Amino acid sequence: SSSQETQSSGSGIIIGQNDTELLCVTNAHVINGADTISVCFVDGSAVEASVKGSDTDNDLAVISVKLSDISDDTKSQIKVATIGDSSSLKVGEQVVAIGNALGYGQSVTSGIVSGLNRQLDDSNISMIQTDAAINPGNSGGALLNMSGEVIGINTAKAAATEVEGMGYAISMSDAMPVIEELMTKTTREKVSDEN
């Protein structure tokens, strides 16, 4: 047998900043097994990132980028996302999903909230169901309400020939306590090959 290195893509949300790092949240399945992680910003610049913390049970991860690695021009074009109240969502509300669909770069799809408090498989994670298109590469991206507030983290879609328009996002009400805990972890730098 042989192994081959591959590249994959996902999405993320700028969730916070401390004195030295910009913090982004994504899905744990986006970064699991990665040797290196890069964050590509809206202006096309890419910066190496490190893992702050990961919770596979809740499919959430926080990664960090050193502020010193981000150019001033890029800093002027980005900002920390505004978090909304996903517990006040109603079925039928309009939403927008933002992500890196198929690795093409930023994409935006719109839809409505189709269901609340959905459970996938054996998970205890509360999901928002939407008919906004959630495609490969959208994982970890933002599900926004019409005020531009993040109310969910895109994570999955139902895929089968008889299924259409069933995407899922982790509700921010459930995600924020996990994210806040992951943000406090010590950043893990990759161990060099010499050690």
Short mmCIF file of C-alpha atoms in Angstrom, two decimals, residues 13-15 79-85 142-145 147-151 172:
data_model
loop_
_atom_site.label_atom_id
_atom_site.label_comp_id
_atom_site.label_asym_id
_atom_site.label_seq_id
_atom_site.Cartn_x
_atom_site.Cartn_y
_atom_site.Cartn_z
CA ILE A 13 -15.18 32.33 10.89
CA ILE A 14 -13.05 34.98 12.62
CA ILE A 15 -14.34 34.55 16.16
CA LYS A 79 -13.03 41.83 11.32
CA VAL A 80 -14.35 39.61 14.09
CA ALA A 81 -17.80 38.20 13.29
CA THR A 82 -20.88 39.36 15.18
CA ILE A 83 -22.58 36.45 16.91
CA GLY A 84 -26.37 36.29 16.83
CA ASP A 85 -28.93 34.52 19.01
CA ALA A 142 -21.00 30.99 8.65
CA LEU A 143 -24.76 30.68 8.56
CA LEU A 144 -26.01 34.26 8.93
CA ASN A 145 -29.36 35.81 9.75
CA SER A 147 -28.85 41.17 10.28
CA GLY A 148 -25.48 39.73 9.26
CA GLU A 149 -25.03 37.90 12.57
CA VAL A 150 -23.57 34.38 12.76
CA ILE A 151 -26.29 32.04 14.00
CA MET A 172 -24.30 29.14 17.88
#
